[in-house]
Short mmCIF file of C-alpha atoms in Angstrom, two decimals:
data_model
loop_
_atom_site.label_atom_id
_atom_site.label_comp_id
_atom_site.label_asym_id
_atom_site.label_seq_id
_atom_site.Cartn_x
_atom_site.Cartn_y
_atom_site.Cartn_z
CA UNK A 130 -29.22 -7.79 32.46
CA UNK A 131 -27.06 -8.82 29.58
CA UNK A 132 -24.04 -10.75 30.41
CA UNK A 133 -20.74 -9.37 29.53
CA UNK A 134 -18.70 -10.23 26.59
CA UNK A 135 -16.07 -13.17 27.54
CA UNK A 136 -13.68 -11.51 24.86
CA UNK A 137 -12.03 -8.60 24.04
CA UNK A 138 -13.13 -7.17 20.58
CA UNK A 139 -9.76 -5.98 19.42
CA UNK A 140 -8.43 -9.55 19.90
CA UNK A 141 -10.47 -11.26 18.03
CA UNK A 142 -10.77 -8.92 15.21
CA UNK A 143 -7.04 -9.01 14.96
CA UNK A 144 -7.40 -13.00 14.72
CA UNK A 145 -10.18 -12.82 12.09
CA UNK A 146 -8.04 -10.02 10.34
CA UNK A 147 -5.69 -12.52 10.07
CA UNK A 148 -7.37 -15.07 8.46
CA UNK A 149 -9.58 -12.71 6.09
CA UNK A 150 -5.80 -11.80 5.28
CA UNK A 151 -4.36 -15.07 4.35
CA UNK A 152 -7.52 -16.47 2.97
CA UNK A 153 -9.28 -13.54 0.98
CA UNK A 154 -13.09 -12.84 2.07
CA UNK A 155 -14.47 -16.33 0.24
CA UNK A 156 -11.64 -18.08 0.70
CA UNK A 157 -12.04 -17.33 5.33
CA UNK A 158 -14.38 -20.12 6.18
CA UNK A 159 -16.84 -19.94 9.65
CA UNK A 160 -14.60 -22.87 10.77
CA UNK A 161 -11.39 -21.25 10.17
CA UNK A 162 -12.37 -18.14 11.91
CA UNK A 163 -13.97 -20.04 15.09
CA UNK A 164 -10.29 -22.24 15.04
CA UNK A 165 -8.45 -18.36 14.87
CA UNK A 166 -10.74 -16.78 18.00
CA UNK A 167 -11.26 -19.45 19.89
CA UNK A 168 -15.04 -18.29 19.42
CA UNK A 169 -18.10 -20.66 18.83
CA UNK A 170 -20.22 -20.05 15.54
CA UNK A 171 -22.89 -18.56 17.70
CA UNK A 172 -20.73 -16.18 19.48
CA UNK A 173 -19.23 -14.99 16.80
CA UNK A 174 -22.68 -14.13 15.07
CA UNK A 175 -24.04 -12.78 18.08
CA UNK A 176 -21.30 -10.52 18.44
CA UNK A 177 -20.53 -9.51 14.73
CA UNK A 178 -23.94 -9.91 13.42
CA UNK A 179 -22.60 -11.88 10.10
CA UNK A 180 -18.67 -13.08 8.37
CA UNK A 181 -19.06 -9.94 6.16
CA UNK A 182 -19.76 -7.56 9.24
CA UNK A 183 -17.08 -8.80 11.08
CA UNK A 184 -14.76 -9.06 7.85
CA UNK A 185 -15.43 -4.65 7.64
CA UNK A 186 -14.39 -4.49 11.17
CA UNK A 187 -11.44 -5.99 10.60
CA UNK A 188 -11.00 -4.19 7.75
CA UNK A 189 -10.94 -0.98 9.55
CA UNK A 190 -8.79 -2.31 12.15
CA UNK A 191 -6.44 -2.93 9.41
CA UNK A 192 -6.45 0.45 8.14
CA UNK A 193 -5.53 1.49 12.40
CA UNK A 194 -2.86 -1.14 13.30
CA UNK A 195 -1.20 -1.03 9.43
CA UNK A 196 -1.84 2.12 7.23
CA UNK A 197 -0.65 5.02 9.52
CA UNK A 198 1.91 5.74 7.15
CA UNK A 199 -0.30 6.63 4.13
CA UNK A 200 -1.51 10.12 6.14
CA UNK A 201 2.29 10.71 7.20
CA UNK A 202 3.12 10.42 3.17
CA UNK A 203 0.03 12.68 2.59
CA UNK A 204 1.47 15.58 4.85
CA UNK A 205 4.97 15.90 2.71
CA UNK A 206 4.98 18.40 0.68
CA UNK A 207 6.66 17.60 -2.68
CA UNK A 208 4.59 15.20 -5.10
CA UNK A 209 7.94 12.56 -5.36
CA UNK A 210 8.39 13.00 -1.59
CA UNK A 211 4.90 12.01 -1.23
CA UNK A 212 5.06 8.84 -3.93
CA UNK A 213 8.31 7.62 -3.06
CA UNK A 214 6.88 7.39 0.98
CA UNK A 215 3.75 5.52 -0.03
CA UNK A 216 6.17 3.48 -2.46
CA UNK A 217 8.07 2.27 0.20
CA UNK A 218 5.64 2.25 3.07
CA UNK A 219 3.53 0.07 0.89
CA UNK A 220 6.32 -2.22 0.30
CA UNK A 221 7.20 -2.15 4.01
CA UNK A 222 3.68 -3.34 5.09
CA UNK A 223 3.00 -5.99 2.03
CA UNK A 224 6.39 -7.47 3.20
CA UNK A 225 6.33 -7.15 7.15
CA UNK A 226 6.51 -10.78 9.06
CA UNK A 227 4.35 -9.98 11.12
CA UNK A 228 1.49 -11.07 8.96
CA UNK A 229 0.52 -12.48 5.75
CA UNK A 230 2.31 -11.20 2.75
CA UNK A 231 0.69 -8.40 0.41
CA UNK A 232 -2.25 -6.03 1.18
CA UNK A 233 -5.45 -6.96 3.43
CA UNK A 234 -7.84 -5.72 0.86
CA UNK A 235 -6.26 -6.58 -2.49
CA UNK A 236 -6.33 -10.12 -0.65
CA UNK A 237 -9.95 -9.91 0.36
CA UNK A 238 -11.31 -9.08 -3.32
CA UNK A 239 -9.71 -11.68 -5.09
CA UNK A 240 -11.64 -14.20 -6.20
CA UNK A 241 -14.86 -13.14 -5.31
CA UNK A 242 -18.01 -15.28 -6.49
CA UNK A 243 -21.36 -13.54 -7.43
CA UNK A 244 -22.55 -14.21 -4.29
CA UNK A 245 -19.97 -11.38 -2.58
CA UNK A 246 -19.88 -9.00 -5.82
CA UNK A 247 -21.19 -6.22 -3.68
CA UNK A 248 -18.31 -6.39 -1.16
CA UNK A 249 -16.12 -6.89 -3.74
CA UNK A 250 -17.10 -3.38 -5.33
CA UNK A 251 -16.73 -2.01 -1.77
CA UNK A 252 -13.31 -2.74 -1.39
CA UNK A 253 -12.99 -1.71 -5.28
CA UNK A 254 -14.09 1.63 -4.23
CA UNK A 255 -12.33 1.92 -1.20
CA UNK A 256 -8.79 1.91 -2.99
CA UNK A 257 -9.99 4.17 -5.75
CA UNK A 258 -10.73 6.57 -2.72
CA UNK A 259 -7.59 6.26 -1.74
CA UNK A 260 -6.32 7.22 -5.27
CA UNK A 261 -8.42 10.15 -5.83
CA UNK A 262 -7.00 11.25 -2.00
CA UNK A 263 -3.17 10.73 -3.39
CA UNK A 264 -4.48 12.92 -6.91
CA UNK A 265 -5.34 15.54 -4.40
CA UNK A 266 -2.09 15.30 -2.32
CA UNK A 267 -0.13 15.78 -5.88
CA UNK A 268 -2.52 18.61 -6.74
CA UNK A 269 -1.76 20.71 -3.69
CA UNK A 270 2.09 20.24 -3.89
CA UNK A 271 2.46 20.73 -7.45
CA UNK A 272 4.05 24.06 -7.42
CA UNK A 273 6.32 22.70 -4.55
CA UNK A 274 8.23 20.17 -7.07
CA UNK A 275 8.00 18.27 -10.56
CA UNK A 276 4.96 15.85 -11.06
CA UNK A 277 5.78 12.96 -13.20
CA UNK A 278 7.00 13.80 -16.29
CA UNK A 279 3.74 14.16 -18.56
CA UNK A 280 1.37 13.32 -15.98
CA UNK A 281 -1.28 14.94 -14.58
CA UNK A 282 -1.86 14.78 -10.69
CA UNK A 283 -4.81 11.88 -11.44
CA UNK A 284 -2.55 10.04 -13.77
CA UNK A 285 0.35 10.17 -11.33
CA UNK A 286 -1.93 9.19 -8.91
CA UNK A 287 -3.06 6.03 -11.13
CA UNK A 288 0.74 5.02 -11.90
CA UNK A 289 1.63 5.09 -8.23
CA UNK A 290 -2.01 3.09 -7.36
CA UNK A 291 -0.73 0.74 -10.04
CA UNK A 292 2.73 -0.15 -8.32
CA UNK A 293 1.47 -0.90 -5.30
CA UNK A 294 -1.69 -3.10 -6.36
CA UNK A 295 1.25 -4.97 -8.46
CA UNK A 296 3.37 -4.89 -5.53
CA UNK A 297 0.88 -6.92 -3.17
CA UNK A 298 0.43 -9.10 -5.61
CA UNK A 299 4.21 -9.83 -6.19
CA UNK A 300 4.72 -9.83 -2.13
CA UNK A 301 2.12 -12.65 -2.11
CA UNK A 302 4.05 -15.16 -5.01
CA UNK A 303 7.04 -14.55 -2.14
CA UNK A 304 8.92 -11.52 -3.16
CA UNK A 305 11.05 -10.31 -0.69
CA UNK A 306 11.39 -6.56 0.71
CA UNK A 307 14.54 -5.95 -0.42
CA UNK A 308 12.94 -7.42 -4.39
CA UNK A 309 10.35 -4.51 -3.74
CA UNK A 310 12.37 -1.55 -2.28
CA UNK A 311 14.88 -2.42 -6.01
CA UNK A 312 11.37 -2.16 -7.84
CA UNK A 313 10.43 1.30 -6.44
CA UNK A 314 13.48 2.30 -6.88
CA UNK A 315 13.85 1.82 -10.81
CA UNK A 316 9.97 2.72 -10.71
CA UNK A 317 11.14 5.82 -9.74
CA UNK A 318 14.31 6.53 -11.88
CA UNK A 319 11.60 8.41 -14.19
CA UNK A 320 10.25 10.95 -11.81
CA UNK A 321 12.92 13.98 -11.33
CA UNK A 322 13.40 14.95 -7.86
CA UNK A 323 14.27 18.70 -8.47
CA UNK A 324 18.13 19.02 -7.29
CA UNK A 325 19.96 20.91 -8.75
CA UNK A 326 22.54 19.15 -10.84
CA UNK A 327 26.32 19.90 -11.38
CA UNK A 328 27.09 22.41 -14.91
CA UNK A 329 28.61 20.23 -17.11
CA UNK A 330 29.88 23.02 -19.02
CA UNK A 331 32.04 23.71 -15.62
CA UNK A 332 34.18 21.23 -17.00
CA UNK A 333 35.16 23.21 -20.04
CA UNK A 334 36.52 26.14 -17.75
CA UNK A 335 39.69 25.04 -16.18
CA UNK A 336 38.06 22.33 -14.08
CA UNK A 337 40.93 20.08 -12.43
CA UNK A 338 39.43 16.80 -13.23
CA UNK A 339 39.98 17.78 -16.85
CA UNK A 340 43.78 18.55 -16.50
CA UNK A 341 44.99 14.52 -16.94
CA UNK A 342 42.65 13.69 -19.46
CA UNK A 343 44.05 12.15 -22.67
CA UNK A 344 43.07 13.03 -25.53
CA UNK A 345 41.08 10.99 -27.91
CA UNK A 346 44.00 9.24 -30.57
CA UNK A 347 46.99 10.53 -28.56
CA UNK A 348 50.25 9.40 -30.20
CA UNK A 349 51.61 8.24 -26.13
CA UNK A 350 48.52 6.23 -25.42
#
């Protein structure tokens, strides 16, 4: 009869998430992941097979505890509605205390040698699903409000992508949340949100605000 794990799986993942977070994929030594779980070298290998089987554990761990707000964003149903939640869930997330700065996966790919090219396409891939996913989302809601001025749903998708790849990266070098909710913002300043705006020609036809107005080169000013 086998003997029963002396660990619970969740727990340790979470550790080795951790670490794979902080350190990126290379940088996530056996050592540093036996100090995180408390685990020997051969436990962990019996368990998780190999570093880069229990690194895509983790990884989808990460996507549970972390990324539940991407398929809330994916349910609104205006294209800017949908951006601007991702926008600031992503900056949210890259930012939160909790655990390292900036995004698990962006992390993990960097600095990959030729040794861990494959996983390094893997995690390539992954995002670019995600981005094809957030082309569709725009797609569907299209006709509910304005896309990106000039922009199909793919290239909205692709600016959008773009922010929050550069946003990890900036929440890494120590920006803060506040930094990153200012950079959505102006980020945003280009897409229109629909509302209605005021007539300005209103003005011309007895509006009060114009009734104290001086004129431009009036002899009392």
């Amino acid at each position: 009869m086998a003997r029963p794990r002396e660990f619970e799986e969740n727990d340790v993942l979470r550790k080795a998430m951790m670490v794979f977070w902080q350190k990126g994929y290379e940088g996530a030594s056996i050592f540093d992941l036996m100090a995180a779980t408390g685990l020997k070298k051969s436990s962990i290998y019996k368990a998780f097979n190999s570093k880069e089987d229990l690194f895509w554990k983790a990884n989808e761990l990460y996507k549970t505890d972390h990324l539940g707000f991407i398929e809330e964003a994916l349910k609104l149903s205006k294209p800017r509605d949908i951006a601007m939640a991702m926008l600031v869930g992503e900056a949210d997330m890259h930012t939160d205390p909790v655990h390292p700065p900036g995004c698990f996966e962006t992390n993990g790919a960097l600095a990959c040698s030729d040794e861990t090219q494959e996983l390094q396409r893997a995690l390539v891939e992954s995002r670019f699903n995600f981005q094809r996913r957030l082309a569709k989302a725009f797609r569907l809601t299209s006709e509910n409000g304005p896309m990106l001025p000039n922009a199909t749903p793919e290239e909205a998708a692709s600016f959008v992508f773009t922010l929050i790849q550069g946003m990890a990266v900036q929440a890494k070098a120590g920006l803060s949340r506040a930094e990153l909710h200012k950079f959505v913002e102006l980020a945003m300043l280009g897409w229109p949100s629909g509302e209605a705006r005021p007539n300005r020609s209103s003005r011309q036809l007895g509006d009060p605000s114009r009734e104290n107005l001086v004129p431009i080169g009036d002899s009392n000013s």
